[in-house]
């Protein structure tokens, strides 16, 4: 996905220039090759050596350098799968908006055909100035993407909008920019994480689900252009960017949220580990310990996926099965019994697969008897394999 991708990073002269070093590091860590172009003013804030060491590549700033004569503005413009300017001053935004090319960075940006992402960072009066906003609007009309600055304390000791966006937001925008939008037009509802079934104000029954698989699906579906609704039980994971996020706790809450958002969806992927049972009684006060054992009576939770399966209409329905024995047989019984289009089965006994891991090993079963074996891979890549199958099915249902 990101491995082998190439970014040209333009750094301009602002106090946030040091954060571009963090961005370079984050991209390199993901296997991205980064070539940095610094403006003359940027070099007042941070040394080119920092970027050279972090990127492992020479740093460019001189238009007419003899040293890198082979890396002129055209070859740098062609190098990047994505061009990024972070931080972007009002000056570079103004130059880009008016087609001025008077140094290496502005020239490369004008010559580039790859997507351009601009991440402004400046004083809030400058950022909200009508001219800067008009320049931004004009660039947007020409297809330039912006990662808007955040609100907070600024270097000039004022508070306002103008802080460089979070590095994670910028990385997400970059990864999204080079992802083919093949799921555009799909509205995909995804459930993730565990549910919590309380029996008094401080205690509950739950499971070890981390939410990683569902969040990976939501991230990838969003990057591929789908409109995503993620309904999640409690999870410590960061909420994927650019999606609709609904936080729930219990299976009953999850059911209500799913049913409320069902309308208009083209696919539903139920990656959540929903508790099958909940305590029959929810005590209003904390249950005090007594001599002898405590018996909790449990009652069945609604089977959400079975309910959707019963009124599936034209939607694609994907479920998950986590089994400790007879993986394929048990998964197939769930697939057919609950009217799913696909079921993603994983074996609890395989190392590297399941709840807390960043990786998974799965089998994708279909009602026709097909079994696609997907070997150990990152949950992000697994998510793409599942979404590829979803895409084939949504297209087939449409035609
Ligand atoms: N599921 C659901 N509602 C429930 C329980 C499960 O929607 N109350 C969904 C899960 O999100 C998953 C699929 O059903 O996509 C299978 O979950 P699993 O717990 O493996 O299957 P169960 O049918 O509950 O069977 P068992 O627990 O007996 O293995």
Short mmCIF file of C-alpha atoms and ligand atoms in Angstrom, two decimals:
data_model
loop_
_atom_site.label_atom_id
_atom_site.label_comp_id
_atom_site.label_asym_id
_atom_site.label_seq_id
_atom_site.Cartn_x
_atom_site.Cartn_y
_atom_site.Cartn_z
CA UNK A 1 0.00 0.00 0.00
CA UNK A 2 2.44 2.64 1.20
CA UNK A 3 5.59 0.58 0.68
CA UNK A 4 7.48 1.92 -2.30
CA UNK A 5 5.41 5.09 -2.62
CA UNK A 6 7.17 8.41 -3.13
CA UNK A 7 6.50 11.81 -1.63
CA UNK A 8 8.03 15.17 -2.43
CA UNK A 9 7.77 17.25 0.73
CA UNK A 10 8.04 21.03 0.43
CA UNK A 11 9.02 22.77 3.66
CA UNK A 12 8.55 26.52 3.91
CA UNK A 13 9.67 29.07 6.45
CA UNK A 14 7.50 28.88 9.54
CA UNK A 15 8.04 27.89 13.14
CA UNK A 16 6.20 24.60 12.41
CA UNK A 17 9.05 23.59 10.05
CA UNK A 18 10.39 21.27 12.76
CA UNK A 19 7.14 19.29 12.58
CA UNK A 20 7.99 18.47 8.95
CA UNK A 21 10.85 16.41 10.38
CA UNK A 22 8.29 14.36 12.31
CA UNK A 23 6.23 13.97 9.15
CA UNK A 24 9.29 12.79 7.21
CA UNK A 25 10.02 10.23 9.91
CA UNK A 26 6.42 8.97 9.98
CA UNK A 27 6.41 8.51 6.20
CA UNK A 28 9.82 6.80 6.06
CA UNK A 29 8.67 4.43 8.82
CA UNK A 30 5.81 3.37 6.55
CA UNK A 31 8.24 2.55 3.74
CA UNK A 32 7.65 5.78 1.79
CA UNK A 33 10.59 7.43 -0.04
CA UNK A 34 10.69 11.12 0.78
CA UNK A 35 12.56 13.86 -1.05
CA UNK A 36 12.52 17.22 0.68
CA UNK A 37 12.61 20.64 -0.95
CA UNK A 38 13.28 23.52 1.45
CA UNK A 39 12.76 27.19 0.73
CA UNK A 40 15.49 29.62 1.74
CA UNK A 41 13.39 30.78 4.70
CA UNK A 42 12.76 27.21 5.88
CA UNK A 43 16.51 26.78 6.30
CA UNK A 44 16.42 29.62 8.85
CA UNK A 45 14.20 27.44 11.04
CA UNK A 46 15.64 23.96 10.59
CA UNK A 47 18.79 22.50 9.10
CA UNK A 48 18.67 20.61 5.78
CA UNK A 49 20.85 18.00 7.47
CA UNK A 50 17.90 16.98 9.67
CA UNK A 51 15.83 16.10 6.60
CA UNK A 52 18.79 14.50 4.85
CA UNK A 53 19.37 12.16 7.78
CA UNK A 54 15.68 11.37 8.30
CA UNK A 55 14.84 10.84 4.62
CA UNK A 56 18.15 9.27 3.59
CA UNK A 57 18.02 11.46 0.50
CA UNK A 58 19.71 14.71 -0.51
CA UNK A 59 17.71 17.83 0.32
CA UNK A 60 16.95 20.26 -2.49
CA UNK A 61 16.54 24.00 -2.41
CA UNK A 62 18.68 25.56 -5.11
CA UNK A 63 17.16 25.91 -8.56
CA UNK A 64 20.49 25.98 -10.30
CA UNK A 65 22.60 23.65 -8.18
CA UNK A 66 25.39 21.94 -10.14
CA UNK A 67 25.51 19.16 -7.60
CA UNK A 68 22.00 17.90 -8.31
CA UNK A 69 21.73 19.10 -11.89
CA UNK A 70 20.09 15.78 -12.85
CA UNK A 71 17.40 16.38 -10.21
CA UNK A 72 16.07 19.54 -11.77
CA UNK A 73 12.57 20.86 -11.19
CA UNK A 74 11.02 18.58 -13.78
CA UNK A 75 12.41 15.33 -12.41
CA UNK A 76 11.42 16.30 -8.85
CA UNK A 77 7.94 17.19 -10.10
CA UNK A 78 7.72 13.73 -11.66
CA UNK A 79 9.19 11.92 -8.66
CA UNK A 80 6.32 12.22 -6.21
CA UNK A 81 3.19 10.06 -6.17
CA UNK A 82 1.99 12.91 -3.97
CA UNK A 83 3.40 16.41 -3.44
CA UNK A 84 3.01 17.80 0.07
CA UNK A 85 3.68 21.28 1.41
CA UNK A 86 3.99 21.23 5.21
CA UNK A 87 4.11 23.69 6.77
CA UNK A 88 2.77 26.00 4.06
CA UNK A 89 3.11 29.73 4.67
CA UNK A 90 0.75 32.39 3.31
CA UNK A 91 3.57 33.22 0.90
CA UNK A 92 3.78 29.82 -0.83
CA UNK A 93 -0.03 29.57 -0.94
CA UNK A 94 -0.11 33.01 -2.60
CA UNK A 95 2.55 32.01 -5.11
CA UNK A 96 0.80 28.75 -5.95
CA UNK A 97 -2.53 30.53 -6.38
CA UNK A 98 -1.09 33.04 -8.83
CA UNK A 99 1.24 30.74 -10.74
CA UNK A 100 4.45 32.34 -9.53
CA UNK A 101 7.50 30.09 -9.93
CA UNK A 102 10.49 31.97 -8.57
CA UNK A 103 12.28 29.28 -6.58
CA UNK A 104 12.69 25.50 -6.68
CA UNK A 105 9.60 24.62 -4.59
CA UNK A 106 7.14 26.92 -6.37
CA UNK A 107 8.51 25.77 -9.74
CA UNK A 108 8.25 22.07 -8.89
CA UNK A 109 4.68 22.53 -7.62
CA UNK A 110 3.66 24.27 -10.83
CA UNK A 111 5.22 21.51 -12.93
CA UNK A 112 3.76 18.61 -10.90
CA UNK A 113 0.93 16.45 -12.22
CA UNK A 114 0.62 14.38 -9.01
CA UNK A 115 -1.96 15.29 -6.34
CA UNK A 116 -0.84 18.23 -4.18
CA UNK A 117 -1.64 18.46 -0.47
CA UNK A 118 -1.09 21.78 1.28
CA UNK A 119 -0.95 22.01 5.08
CA UNK A 120 -1.09 25.67 6.12
CA UNK A 121 0.49 26.91 9.36
CA UNK A 122 0.63 30.59 10.23
CA UNK A 123 -0.64 33.32 12.53
CA UNK A 124 -4.46 33.27 12.80
CA UNK A 125 -4.87 36.82 11.42
CA UNK A 126 -2.90 35.79 8.37
CA UNK A 127 -4.80 32.52 7.94
CA UNK A 128 -8.23 34.13 8.22
CA UNK A 129 -7.25 37.07 5.98
CA UNK A 130 -9.58 37.34 3.00
CA UNK A 131 -6.72 37.18 0.50
CA UNK A 132 -5.31 33.96 1.97
CA UNK A 133 -8.79 32.41 2.06
CA UNK A 134 -9.40 33.45 -1.56
CA UNK A 135 -6.08 31.90 -2.55
CA UNK A 136 -7.02 28.67 -0.78
CA UNK A 137 -10.43 28.63 -2.48
CA UNK A 138 -8.79 29.22 -5.86
CA UNK A 139 -6.29 26.41 -5.35
CA UNK A 140 -9.08 24.06 -4.24
CA UNK A 141 -10.85 24.84 -7.52
CA UNK A 142 -7.70 23.65 -9.27
CA UNK A 143 -7.76 20.36 -7.38
CA UNK A 144 -5.24 21.19 -4.66
CA UNK A 145 -6.18 19.50 -1.36
CA UNK A 146 -5.80 21.16 2.02
CA UNK A 147 -5.35 19.70 5.48
CA UNK A 148 -6.78 22.51 7.53
CA UNK A 149 -4.79 23.88 10.45
CA UNK A 150 -5.97 23.30 13.99
CA UNK A 151 -7.02 25.70 16.72
CA UNK A 152 -4.78 26.36 19.70
CA UNK A 153 -1.89 28.35 21.08
CA UNK A 154 0.26 29.80 18.30
CA UNK A 155 3.98 30.61 18.29
CA UNK A 156 3.14 34.33 18.28
CA UNK A 157 1.59 33.84 21.76
CA UNK A 158 -1.97 34.28 20.57
CA UNK A 159 -4.66 31.64 20.43
CA UNK A 160 -6.46 30.92 17.21
CA UNK A 161 -6.60 28.83 14.08
CA UNK A 162 -3.23 28.33 12.41
CA UNK A 163 -1.42 25.41 14.05
CA UNK A 164 -0.15 22.82 11.60
CA UNK A 165 -2.62 19.91 11.44
CA UNK A 166 -1.76 16.73 13.35
CA UNK A 167 0.90 14.64 11.64
CA UNK A 168 -1.50 11.66 11.65
CA UNK A 169 -4.08 13.72 9.76
CA UNK A 170 -1.49 14.72 7.18
CA UNK A 171 -0.29 11.12 6.76
CA UNK A 172 -3.90 9.97 6.35
CA UNK A 173 -4.49 12.63 3.66
CA UNK A 174 -1.37 11.45 1.83
CA UNK A 175 -2.36 7.78 1.98
CA UNK A 176 -5.86 8.64 0.85
CA UNK A 177 -4.52 10.73 -2.06
CA UNK A 178 -2.78 7.78 -3.70
CA UNK A 179 -5.59 5.31 -3.08
CA UNK A 180 -7.87 4.49 -5.99
CA UNK A 181 -11.44 5.58 -5.14
CA UNK A 182 -12.99 2.35 -6.37
CA UNK A 183 -15.64 2.27 -3.62
CA UNK A 184 -17.07 5.69 -4.41
CA UNK A 185 -20.86 5.49 -4.36
CA UNK A 186 -20.92 2.78 -1.68
CA UNK A 187 -22.35 3.46 1.75
CA UNK A 188 -20.83 0.92 4.09
CA UNK A 189 -21.88 0.33 7.68
CA UNK A 190 -19.22 -1.36 9.79
CA UNK A 191 -19.47 -2.55 13.39
CA UNK A 192 -16.37 -3.04 15.50
CA UNK A 193 -15.04 -3.75 18.96
CA UNK A 194 -16.55 -5.56 21.91
CA UNK A 195 -19.82 -4.80 23.68
CA UNK A 196 -20.17 -4.16 27.40
CA UNK A 197 -23.01 -5.73 29.28
CA UNK A 198 -23.33 -4.12 32.72
CA UNK A 199 -24.76 -5.75 35.83
CA UNK A 200 -24.17 -2.91 38.28
CA UNK A 201 -22.92 0.70 37.95
CA UNK A 202 -19.25 -0.33 38.02
CA UNK A 203 -19.07 -3.80 36.49
CA UNK A 204 -19.79 -5.40 33.16
CA UNK A 205 -19.23 -8.52 31.03
CA UNK A 206 -17.16 -8.06 27.89
CA UNK A 207 -14.57 -9.81 25.67
CA UNK A 208 -11.03 -9.19 24.42
CA UNK A 209 -11.96 -7.59 21.07
CA UNK A 210 -9.71 -4.58 20.36
CA UNK A 211 -11.67 -3.26 17.38
CA UNK A 212 -8.58 -3.43 15.13
CA UNK A 213 -10.20 -5.40 12.29
CA UNK A 214 -13.31 -3.20 12.14
CA UNK A 215 -11.30 0.02 12.36
CA UNK A 216 -8.98 -1.21 9.58
CA UNK A 217 -12.04 -1.90 7.42
CA UNK A 218 -13.45 1.57 8.14
CA UNK A 219 -10.12 3.26 7.39
CA UNK A 220 -9.62 1.42 4.11
CA UNK A 221 -13.23 1.76 2.94
CA UNK A 222 -12.99 5.52 3.63
CA UNK A 223 -9.70 5.81 1.77
CA UNK A 224 -11.20 3.93 -1.17
CA UNK A 225 -13.96 6.53 -1.42
CA UNK A 226 -16.88 4.85 0.36
CA UNK A 227 -19.13 6.74 2.73
CA UNK A 228 -18.49 4.91 6.00
CA UNK A 229 -20.51 4.64 9.19
CA UNK A 230 -18.51 2.97 11.95
CA UNK A 231 -20.52 1.80 14.96
CA UNK A 232 -18.09 0.82 17.64
CA UNK A 233 -18.15 -0.68 21.09
CA UNK A 234 -15.54 0.58 23.58
CA UNK A 235 -12.09 0.67 21.99
CA UNK A 236 -8.89 2.59 22.68
CA UNK A 237 -8.11 2.98 18.97
CA UNK A 238 -8.09 6.43 17.35
CA UNK A 239 -11.24 7.13 15.34
CA UNK A 240 -10.48 6.79 11.61
CA UNK A 241 -10.56 10.13 9.80
CA UNK A 242 -13.26 11.25 7.40
CA UNK A 243 -15.95 8.81 8.48
CA UNK A 244 -19.13 8.93 10.56
CA UNK A 245 -18.40 7.48 13.98
CA UNK A 246 -21.00 6.25 16.45
CA UNK A 247 -19.91 5.08 19.85
CA UNK A 248 -22.00 2.49 21.70
CA UNK A 249 -21.50 0.27 24.72
CA UNK A 250 -23.98 -2.60 24.95
CA UNK A 251 -25.32 -5.00 22.32
CA UNK A 252 -28.76 -3.38 22.65
CA UNK A 253 -27.26 0.04 21.91
CA UNK A 254 -25.35 -1.42 18.98
CA UNK A 255 -28.53 -2.99 17.61
CA UNK A 256 -30.42 0.32 17.85
CA UNK A 257 -27.59 2.25 16.15
CA UNK A 258 -27.33 -0.32 13.35
CA UNK A 259 -31.08 -0.31 12.71
CA UNK A 260 -31.19 3.51 12.73
CA UNK A 261 -28.46 3.72 10.08
CA UNK A 262 -29.48 0.78 7.89
CA UNK A 263 -31.39 2.86 5.34
CA UNK A 264 -29.36 3.67 2.23
CA UNK A 265 -26.46 1.33 3.01
CA UNK A 266 -25.10 -0.82 0.18
CA UNK A 267 -23.02 -3.09 2.43
CA UNK A 268 -22.86 -4.05 6.08
CA UNK A 269 -19.78 -5.58 7.63
CA UNK A 270 -20.27 -6.92 11.15
CA UNK A 271 -16.80 -7.18 12.61
CA UNK A 272 -17.98 -6.48 16.17
CA UNK A 273 -17.66 -9.17 18.82
CA UNK A 274 -21.19 -8.81 20.15
CA UNK A 275 -21.91 -10.42 23.51
CA UNK A 276 -24.51 -13.12 22.99
CA UNK A 277 -25.82 -12.68 26.56
CA UNK A 278 -26.37 -9.81 28.99
CA UNK A 279 -27.11 -9.85 32.72
CA UNK A 280 -30.87 -10.17 33.16
CA UNK A 281 -30.90 -7.61 35.96
CA UNK A 282 -28.98 -4.33 36.11
CA UNK A 283 -28.57 -3.42 39.77
CA UNK A 284 -28.93 0.32 40.44
CA UNK A 285 -26.39 0.16 43.25
CA UNK A 286 -23.04 -1.58 43.47
CA UNK A 287 -23.46 -5.24 44.33
CA UNK A 288 -21.78 -5.87 47.70
CA UNK A 289 -19.89 -9.07 48.32
CA UNK A 290 -21.51 -11.71 50.50
CA UNK A 291 -20.44 -15.07 51.84
CA UNK A 292 -20.62 -17.81 49.22
CA UNK A 293 -20.89 -17.68 45.44
CA UNK A 294 -22.77 -15.09 43.41
CA UNK A 295 -25.05 -16.21 40.61
CA UNK A 296 -25.61 -13.91 37.65
CA UNK A 297 -28.59 -14.70 35.44
CA UNK A 298 -27.96 -13.95 31.78
CA UNK A 299 -30.46 -13.46 29.00
CA UNK A 300 -29.99 -13.56 25.24
CA UNK A 301 -29.05 -10.44 23.35
CA UNK A 302 -30.64 -9.88 19.96
CA UNK A 303 -28.65 -11.43 17.12
CA UNK A 304 -28.07 -8.26 15.13
CA UNK A 305 -26.70 -9.84 11.98
CA UNK A 306 -29.54 -12.38 11.87
CA UNK A 307 -32.03 -9.48 12.07
CA UNK A 308 -30.33 -7.70 9.17
CA UNK A 309 -30.13 -10.96 7.22
CA UNK A 310 -33.90 -11.37 7.56
CA UNK A 311 -34.52 -8.01 5.84
CA UNK A 312 -31.40 -7.74 3.74
CA UNK A 313 -32.96 -6.34 0.55
CA UNK A 314 -30.21 -5.46 -1.94
CA UNK A 315 -27.44 -5.01 0.62
CA UNK A 316 -24.29 -7.04 0.83
CA UNK A 317 -24.01 -8.61 4.28
CA UNK A 318 -20.66 -9.72 5.65
CA UNK A 319 -20.21 -11.41 9.01
CA UNK A 320 -17.28 -12.66 11.03
CA UNK A 321 -16.82 -15.96 12.79
CA UNK A 322 -14.25 -16.66 15.42
CA UNK A 323 -14.00 -20.34 16.16
CA UNK A 324 -11.85 -22.59 18.26
CA UNK A 325 -12.84 -25.79 16.44
CA UNK A 326 -14.30 -26.92 13.08
CA UNK A 327 -13.65 -23.46 11.64
CA UNK A 328 -15.03 -23.93 8.12
CA UNK A 329 -18.07 -26.04 9.11
CA UNK A 330 -19.12 -23.68 11.91
CA UNK A 331 -18.54 -20.58 9.82
CA UNK A 332 -20.51 -22.04 6.92
CA UNK A 333 -23.45 -22.81 9.21
CA UNK A 334 -23.50 -19.14 10.35
CA UNK A 335 -23.16 -17.86 6.78
CA UNK A 336 -26.15 -19.84 5.54
CA UNK A 337 -28.21 -19.64 8.73
CA UNK A 338 -28.05 -15.84 8.92
CA UNK A 339 -28.42 -15.12 5.18
CA UNK A 340 -24.96 -13.53 4.78
CA UNK A 341 -23.20 -13.01 1.46
CA UNK A 342 -19.74 -13.64 2.91
CA UNK A 343 -18.32 -14.74 6.21
CA UNK A 344 -14.79 -14.03 7.35
CA UNK A 345 -13.60 -16.91 9.49
CA UNK A 346 -10.63 -16.89 11.79
CA UNK A 347 -9.21 -19.62 13.91
CA UNK A 348 -8.60 -18.72 17.53
CA UNK A 349 -5.70 -21.18 17.74
CA UNK A 350 -3.54 -19.67 15.01
CA UNK A 351 -0.85 -17.34 16.25
CA UNK A 352 -0.99 -13.90 14.65
CA UNK A 353 -4.76 -14.14 14.19
CA UNK A 354 -7.60 -12.75 16.23
CA UNK A 355 -8.55 -10.02 18.65
CA UNK A 356 -5.47 -8.17 19.86
CA UNK A 357 -3.11 -8.69 16.92
CA UNK A 358 -2.24 -6.22 14.15
CA UNK A 359 -2.27 -9.18 11.78
CA UNK A 360 -4.84 -11.79 10.89
CA UNK A 361 -5.18 -15.06 9.01
CA UNK A 362 -8.61 -15.56 7.52
CA UNK A 363 -10.76 -17.63 5.24
CA UNK A 364 -13.52 -15.90 3.27
CA UNK A 365 -16.48 -18.21 2.66
CA UNK A 366 -19.33 -17.62 0.24
CA UNK A 367 -22.73 -19.34 -0.03
CA UNK A 368 -21.69 -21.10 -3.25
CA UNK A 369 -19.11 -23.15 -1.33
CA UNK A 370 -16.07 -21.02 -2.19
CA UNK A 371 -13.29 -20.65 0.37
CA UNK A 372 -10.65 -17.96 -0.21
CA UNK A 373 -7.65 -18.56 2.03
CA UNK A 374 -5.90 -15.32 3.02
CA UNK A 375 -2.50 -15.95 4.67
CA UNK A 376 -1.01 -14.00 7.60
CA UNK A 377 -0.98 -10.30 6.77
CA UNK A 378 -1.54 -6.88 8.29
CA UNK A 379 -5.18 -6.16 9.19
CA UNK A 380 -5.09 -3.17 6.79
CA UNK A 381 -4.25 -5.54 3.89
CA UNK A 382 -6.82 -8.07 5.11
CA UNK A 383 -9.37 -5.23 5.12
CA UNK A 384 -8.59 -4.53 1.47
CA UNK A 385 -9.04 -8.20 0.55
CA UNK A 386 -12.48 -8.22 2.22
CA UNK A 387 -13.44 -4.91 0.57
CA UNK A 388 -12.38 -6.29 -2.84
CA UNK A 389 -14.92 -9.08 -2.37
CA UNK A 390 -17.57 -6.61 -1.16
CA UNK A 391 -17.02 -4.48 -4.25
CA UNK A 392 -17.56 -7.44 -6.60
CA UNK A 393 -20.82 -8.26 -4.81
CA UNK A 394 -22.21 -4.70 -4.68
CA UNK A 395 -21.45 -4.31 -8.39
CA UNK A 396 -23.15 -7.64 -9.15
CA UNK A 397 -26.24 -6.64 -7.14
CA UNK A 398 -26.48 -3.36 -9.04
CA UNK A 399 -26.31 -4.90 -12.50
N1 LIG B 1 -23.33 -11.14 15.90
C1 LIG B 1 -24.39 -10.25 15.97
N2 LIG B 1 -25.16 -10.21 17.08
C2 LIG B 1 -24.94 -11.06 18.11
C3 LIG B 1 -23.86 -11.97 18.04
C4 LIG B 1 -23.07 -11.98 16.92
O1 LIG B 1 -24.60 -9.50 15.03
N3 LIG B 1 -25.71 -10.99 19.17
C5 LIG B 1 -22.53 -11.17 14.67
C6 LIG B 1 -21.06 -10.84 14.84
O2 LIG B 1 -20.83 -9.46 14.65
C7 LIG B 1 -20.40 -11.67 13.75
C8 LIG B 1 -21.34 -12.85 13.60
O3 LIG B 1 -22.54 -12.49 14.22
O4 LIG B 1 -20.36 -11.01 12.51
C9 LIG B 1 -20.87 -14.13 14.20
O5 LIG B 1 -20.56 -13.96 15.56
P1 LIG B 1 -20.21 -15.19 16.52
O6 LIG B 1 -20.26 -14.69 17.92
O7 LIG B 1 -19.00 -15.88 16.03
O8 LIG B 1 -21.36 -16.14 16.21
P2 LIG B 1 -22.64 -16.57 16.96
O9 LIG B 1 -23.67 -16.72 15.90
O10 LIG B 1 -22.94 -15.68 18.09
O11 LIG B 1 -22.30 -18.04 17.41
P3 LIG B 1 -21.46 -18.66 18.62
O12 LIG B 1 -21.23 -17.54 19.60
O13 LIG B 1 -22.33 -19.72 19.07
O14 LIG B 1 -20.19 -19.13 17.99
#
